[in-house]
Short mmCIF file of C-alpha atoms in Angstrom, two decimals:
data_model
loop_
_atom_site.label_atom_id
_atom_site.label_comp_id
_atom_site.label_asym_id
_atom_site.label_seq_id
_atom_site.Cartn_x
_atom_site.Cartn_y
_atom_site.Cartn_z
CA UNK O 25 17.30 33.06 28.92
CA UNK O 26 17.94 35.79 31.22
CA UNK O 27 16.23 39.71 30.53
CA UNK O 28 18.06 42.49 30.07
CA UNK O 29 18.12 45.36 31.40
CA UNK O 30 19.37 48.86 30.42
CA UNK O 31 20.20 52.67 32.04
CA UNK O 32 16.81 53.86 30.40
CA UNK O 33 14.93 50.77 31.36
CA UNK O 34 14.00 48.74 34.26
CA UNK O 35 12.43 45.62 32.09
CA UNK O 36 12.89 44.49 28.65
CA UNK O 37 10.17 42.63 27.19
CA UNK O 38 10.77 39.22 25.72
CA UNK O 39 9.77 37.00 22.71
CA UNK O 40 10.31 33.77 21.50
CA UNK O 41 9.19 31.75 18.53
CA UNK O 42 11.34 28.53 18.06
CA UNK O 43 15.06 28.96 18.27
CA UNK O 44 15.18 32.85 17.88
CA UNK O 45 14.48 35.03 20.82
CA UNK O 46 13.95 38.33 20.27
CA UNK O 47 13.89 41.01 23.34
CA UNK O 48 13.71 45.06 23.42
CA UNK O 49 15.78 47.18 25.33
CA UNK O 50 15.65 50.84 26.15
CA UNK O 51 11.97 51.52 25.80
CA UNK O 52 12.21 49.44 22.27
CA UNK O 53 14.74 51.43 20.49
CA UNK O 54 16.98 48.28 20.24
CA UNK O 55 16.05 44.85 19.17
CA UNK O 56 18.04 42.33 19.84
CA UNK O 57 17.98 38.74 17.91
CA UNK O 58 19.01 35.37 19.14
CA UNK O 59 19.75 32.43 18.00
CA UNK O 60 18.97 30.19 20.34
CA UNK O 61 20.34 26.36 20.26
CA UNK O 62 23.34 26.28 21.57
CA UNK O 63 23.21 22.55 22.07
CA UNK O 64 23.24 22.09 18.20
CA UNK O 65 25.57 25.35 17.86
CA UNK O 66 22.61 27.50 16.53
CA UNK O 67 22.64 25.19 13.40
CA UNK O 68 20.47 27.31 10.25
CA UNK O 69 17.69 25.01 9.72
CA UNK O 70 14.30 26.23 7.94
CA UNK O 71 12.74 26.51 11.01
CA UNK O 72 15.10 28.27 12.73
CA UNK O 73 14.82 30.91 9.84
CA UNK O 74 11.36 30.83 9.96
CA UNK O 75 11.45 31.91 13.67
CA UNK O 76 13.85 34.76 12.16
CA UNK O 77 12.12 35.94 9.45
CA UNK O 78 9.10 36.51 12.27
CA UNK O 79 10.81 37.99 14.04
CA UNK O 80 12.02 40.76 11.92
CA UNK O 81 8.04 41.08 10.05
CA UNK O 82 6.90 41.89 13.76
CA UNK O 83 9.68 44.86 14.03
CA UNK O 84 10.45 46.38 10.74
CA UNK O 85 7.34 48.89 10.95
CA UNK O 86 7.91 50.16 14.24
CA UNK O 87 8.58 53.53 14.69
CA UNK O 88 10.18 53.13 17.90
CA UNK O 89 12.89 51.23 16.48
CA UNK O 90 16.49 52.43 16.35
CA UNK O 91 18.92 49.48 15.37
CA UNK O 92 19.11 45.71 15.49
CA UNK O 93 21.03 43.15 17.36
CA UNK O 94 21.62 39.78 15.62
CA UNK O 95 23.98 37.37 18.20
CA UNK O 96 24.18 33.86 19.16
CA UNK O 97 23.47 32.08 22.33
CA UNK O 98 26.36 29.62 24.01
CA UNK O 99 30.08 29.42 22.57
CA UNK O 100 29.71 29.27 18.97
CA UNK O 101 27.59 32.12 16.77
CA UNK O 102 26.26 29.47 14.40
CA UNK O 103 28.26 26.09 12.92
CA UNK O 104 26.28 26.91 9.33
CA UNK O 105 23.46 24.72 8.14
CA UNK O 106 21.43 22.17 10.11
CA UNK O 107 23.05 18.49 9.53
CA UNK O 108 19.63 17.44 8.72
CA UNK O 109 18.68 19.78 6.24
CA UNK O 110 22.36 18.79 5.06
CA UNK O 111 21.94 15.38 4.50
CA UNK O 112 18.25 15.30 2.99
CA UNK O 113 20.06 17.96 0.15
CA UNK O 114 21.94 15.01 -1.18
CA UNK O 115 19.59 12.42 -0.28
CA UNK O 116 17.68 13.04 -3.59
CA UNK O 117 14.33 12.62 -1.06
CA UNK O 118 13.40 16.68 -1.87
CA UNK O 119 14.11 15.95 -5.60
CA UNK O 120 15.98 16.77 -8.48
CA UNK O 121 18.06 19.98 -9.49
CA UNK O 122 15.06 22.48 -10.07
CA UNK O 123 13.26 21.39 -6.88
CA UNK O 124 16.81 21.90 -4.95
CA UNK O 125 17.04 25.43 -6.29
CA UNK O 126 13.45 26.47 -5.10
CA UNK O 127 14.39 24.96 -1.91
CA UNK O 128 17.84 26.80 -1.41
CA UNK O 129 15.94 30.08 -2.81
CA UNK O 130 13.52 29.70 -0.07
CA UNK O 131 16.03 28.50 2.26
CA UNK O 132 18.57 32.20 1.28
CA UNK O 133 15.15 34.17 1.64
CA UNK O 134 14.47 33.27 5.03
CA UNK O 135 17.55 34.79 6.45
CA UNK O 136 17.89 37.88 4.00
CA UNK O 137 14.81 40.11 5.41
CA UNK O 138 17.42 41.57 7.78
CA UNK O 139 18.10 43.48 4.56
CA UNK O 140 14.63 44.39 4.66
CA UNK O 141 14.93 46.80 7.87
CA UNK O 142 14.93 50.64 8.00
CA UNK O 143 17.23 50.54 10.98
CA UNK O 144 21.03 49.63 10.70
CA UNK O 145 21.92 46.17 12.10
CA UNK O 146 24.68 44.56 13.58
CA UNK O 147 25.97 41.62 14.65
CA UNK O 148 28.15 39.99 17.21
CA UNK O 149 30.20 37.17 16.37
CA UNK O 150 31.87 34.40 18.51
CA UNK O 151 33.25 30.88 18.72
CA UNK O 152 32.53 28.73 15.36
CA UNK O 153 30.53 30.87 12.39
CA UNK O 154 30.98 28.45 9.59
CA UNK O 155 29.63 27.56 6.32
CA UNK O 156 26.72 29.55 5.61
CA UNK O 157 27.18 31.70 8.65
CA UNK O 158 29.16 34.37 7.71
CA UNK O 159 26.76 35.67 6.14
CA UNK O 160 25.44 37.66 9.22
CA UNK O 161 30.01 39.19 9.04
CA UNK O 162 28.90 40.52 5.56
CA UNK O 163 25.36 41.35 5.36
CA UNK O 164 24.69 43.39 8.55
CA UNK O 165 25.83 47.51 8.54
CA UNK O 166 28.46 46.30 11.27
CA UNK O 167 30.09 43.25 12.45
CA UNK O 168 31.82 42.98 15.61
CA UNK O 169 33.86 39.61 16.39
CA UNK O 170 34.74 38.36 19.67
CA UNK O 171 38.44 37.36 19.78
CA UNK O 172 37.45 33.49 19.35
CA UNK O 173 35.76 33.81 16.35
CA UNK O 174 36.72 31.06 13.81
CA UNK O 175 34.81 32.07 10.95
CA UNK O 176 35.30 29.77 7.55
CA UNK O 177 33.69 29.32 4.22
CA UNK O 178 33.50 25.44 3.88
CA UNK O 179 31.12 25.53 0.43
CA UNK O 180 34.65 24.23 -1.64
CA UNK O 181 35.94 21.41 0.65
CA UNK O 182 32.33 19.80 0.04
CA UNK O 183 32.25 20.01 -3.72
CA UNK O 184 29.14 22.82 -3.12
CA UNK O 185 29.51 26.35 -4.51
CA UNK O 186 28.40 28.42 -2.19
CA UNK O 187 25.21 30.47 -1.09
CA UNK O 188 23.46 33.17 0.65
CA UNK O 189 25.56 35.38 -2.22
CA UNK O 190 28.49 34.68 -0.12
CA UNK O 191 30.92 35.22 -2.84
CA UNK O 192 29.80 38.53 -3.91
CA UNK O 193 29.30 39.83 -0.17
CA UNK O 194 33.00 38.65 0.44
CA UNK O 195 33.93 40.44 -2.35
CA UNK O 196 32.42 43.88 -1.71
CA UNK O 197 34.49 43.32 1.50
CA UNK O 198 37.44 42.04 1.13
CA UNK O 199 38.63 42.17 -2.24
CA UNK O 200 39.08 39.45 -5.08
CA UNK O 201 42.37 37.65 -3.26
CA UNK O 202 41.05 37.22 -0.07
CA UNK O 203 38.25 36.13 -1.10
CA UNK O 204 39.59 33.66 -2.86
CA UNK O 205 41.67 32.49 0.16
CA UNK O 206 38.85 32.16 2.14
CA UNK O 207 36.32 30.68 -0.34
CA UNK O 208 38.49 28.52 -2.57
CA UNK O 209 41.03 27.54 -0.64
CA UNK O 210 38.66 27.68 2.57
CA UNK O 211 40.92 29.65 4.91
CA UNK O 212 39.87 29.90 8.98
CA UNK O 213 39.87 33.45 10.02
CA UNK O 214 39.91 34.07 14.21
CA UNK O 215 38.38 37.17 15.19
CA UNK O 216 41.91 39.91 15.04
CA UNK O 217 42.70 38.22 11.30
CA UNK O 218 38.91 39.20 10.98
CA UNK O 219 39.50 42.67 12.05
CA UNK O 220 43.01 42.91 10.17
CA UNK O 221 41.23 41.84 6.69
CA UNK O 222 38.19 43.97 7.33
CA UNK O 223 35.53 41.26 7.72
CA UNK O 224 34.47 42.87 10.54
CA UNK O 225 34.86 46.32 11.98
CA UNK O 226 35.94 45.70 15.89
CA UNK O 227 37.36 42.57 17.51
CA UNK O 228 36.57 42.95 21.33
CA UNK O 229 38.61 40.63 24.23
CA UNK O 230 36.57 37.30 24.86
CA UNK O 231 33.21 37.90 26.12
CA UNK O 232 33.11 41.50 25.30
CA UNK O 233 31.44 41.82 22.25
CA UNK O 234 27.83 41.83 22.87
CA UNK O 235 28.75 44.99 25.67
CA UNK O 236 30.52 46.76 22.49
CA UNK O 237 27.52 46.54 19.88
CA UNK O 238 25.07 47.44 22.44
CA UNK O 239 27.12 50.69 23.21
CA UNK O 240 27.37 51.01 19.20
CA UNK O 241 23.40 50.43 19.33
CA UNK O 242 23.02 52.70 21.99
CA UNK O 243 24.69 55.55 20.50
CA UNK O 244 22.96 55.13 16.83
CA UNK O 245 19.58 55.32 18.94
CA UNK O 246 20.82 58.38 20.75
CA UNK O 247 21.43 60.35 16.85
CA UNK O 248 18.48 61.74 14.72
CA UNK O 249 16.14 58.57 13.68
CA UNK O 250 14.89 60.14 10.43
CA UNK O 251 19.04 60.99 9.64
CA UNK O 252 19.50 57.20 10.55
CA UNK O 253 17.16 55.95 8.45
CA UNK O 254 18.22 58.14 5.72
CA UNK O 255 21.58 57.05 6.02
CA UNK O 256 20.97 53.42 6.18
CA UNK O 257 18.48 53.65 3.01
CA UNK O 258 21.31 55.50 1.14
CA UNK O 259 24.35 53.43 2.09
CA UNK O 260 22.84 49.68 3.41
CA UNK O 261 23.23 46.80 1.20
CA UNK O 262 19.89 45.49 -0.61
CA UNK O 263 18.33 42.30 -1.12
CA UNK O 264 17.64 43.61 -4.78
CA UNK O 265 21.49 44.22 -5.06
CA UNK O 266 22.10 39.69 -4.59
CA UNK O 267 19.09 39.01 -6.32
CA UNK O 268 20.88 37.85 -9.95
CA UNK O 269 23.54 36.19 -7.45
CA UNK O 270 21.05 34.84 -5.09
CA UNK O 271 19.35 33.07 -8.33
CA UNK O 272 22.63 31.81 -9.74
CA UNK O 273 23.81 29.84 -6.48
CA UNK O 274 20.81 28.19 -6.05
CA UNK O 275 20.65 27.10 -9.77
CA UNK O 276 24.41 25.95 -8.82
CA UNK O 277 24.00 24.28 -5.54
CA UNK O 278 20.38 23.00 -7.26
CA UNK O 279 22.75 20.14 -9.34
CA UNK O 280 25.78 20.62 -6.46
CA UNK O 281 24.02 18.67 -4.85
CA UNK O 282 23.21 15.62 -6.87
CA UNK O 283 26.34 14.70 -6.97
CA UNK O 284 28.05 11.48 -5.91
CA UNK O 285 30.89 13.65 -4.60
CA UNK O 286 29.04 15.90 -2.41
CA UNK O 287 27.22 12.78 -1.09
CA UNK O 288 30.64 11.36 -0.43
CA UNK O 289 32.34 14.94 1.28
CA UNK O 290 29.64 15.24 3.24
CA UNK O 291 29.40 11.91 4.81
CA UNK O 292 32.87 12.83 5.82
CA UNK O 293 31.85 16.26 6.54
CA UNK O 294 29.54 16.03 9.59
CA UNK O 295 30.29 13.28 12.04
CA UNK O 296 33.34 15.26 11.92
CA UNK O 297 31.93 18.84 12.50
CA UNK O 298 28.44 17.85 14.23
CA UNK O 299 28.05 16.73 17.60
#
């Protein structure tokens, strides 16, 4: 993929490990993350959280750093988790309830050490961010959608409670009714509805949004770094805040997915939604 470049900066060095690409602009004040595989629609697989989870270890001490990126390559920011992962789940192959939870657990833990960072973070949103996806609308400091965003919860419509602490995050966002339009009754959301309910906090014209969180990023790394830092210790979200939630979806999802019916929704699920 293509470097970028900034006003302060000639070159930008880049990384990758796997499906995530991570680059530094602006003599390394801002990192930005990518997931990149667009040809699956940056599908969540182990792996590909693996390759985050890296990522983030290799920047979360430097002192250089002013603010994250997280965005996705192609149309779509992410169609949720990896078909694969998604049909071994229910295969009973990784075994039985209490081996599903320590999977799911592991699974929730390899995306959450954006929480981790000193720095705010946001992300950029676009095209399909489904399933487990919207996480990265509710966990980062800001979320800014791209006017095609369809972003939608689709835990319910496969007999699966959901995870990642999506419930509580939509919560401490949105309130108690809209949350339970979009996680019960599973409710698509484009990028203004987005905006309008306050899952995110700008929707920019088509192909815009990447251009508005890097002037976001660029004017965080322009403030004091030590007020920044300050700020984002006293007023980010935690991993410690989901951890009682984090256990109780994967103890959930851990016999969710024994089921015959999830076996049978999601059968139905994927040749539909997966390429």
């Amino acid at each position: 993929m293509s470097t970028l470049t900034s006003e302060k900066s000639n070159t930008a060095t880049v990384n990758s490990e796997g499906t995530v690409h991570l680059e530094r602009l602006d003599q390394r004040a801002i990192a930005v993350l990518t997931l990149d595989d667009p040809k699956r629609a940056n599908a969540m697989s182990p792996a590909m959280g693996d390759a985050f989870t890296a990522h983030i270890r290799s920047i979360e001490n430097d002192p250089s750093l002013r603010t994250v990126i997280v965005r996705g390559a192609g149309k779509d920011f992410s169609i949720g988790g990896h078909r694969d992962m998604l049909m071994k789940l229910g295969s009973g192959e990784l075994g039985g309830p209490k081996d599903l939870h320590d999977f799911m657990m592991k699974f929730y833990n390899r995306w959450l050490p954006m929480l981790d960072l000193p720095v705010p973070v946001i992300s950029v949103l676009q095209g399909d961010c489904i399933g487990v996806a919207p996480v990265f609308a509710l966990a980062p400091d800001i979320a800014i959608a791209d006017e095609t965003l369809n972003l939608q919860v689709t835990f319910a419509g496969l007999a699966l409670y959901p995870g990642m602490a999506l419930p509580g995050l939509l919560l401490r966002k949105v309130g108690r009714s809209r949350t339970a339009l979009m996680a019960i009754a599973g409710e698509a959301v484009n990028g203004r509805e987005a905006e309008r309910l306050g899952l995110v906090e700008r929707c920019m014209p088509a192909g815009k949004a990447f251009e508005e969180a890097l002037r976001i990023a660029r004017n965080i790394a322009a403030a004091g770094s030590e007020t920044v830092r300050l700020l984002k210790k006293n007023i980010g979200l935690r991993k410690e805040d989901l951890a009682a939630e984090l256990e109780a979806n994967a103890l959930q999802q851990g016999n969710d997915f024994t089921t015959a019916e999830y076996r049978k929704r999601i059968a139905i699920y994927l040749p539909n939604n997966y390429a």
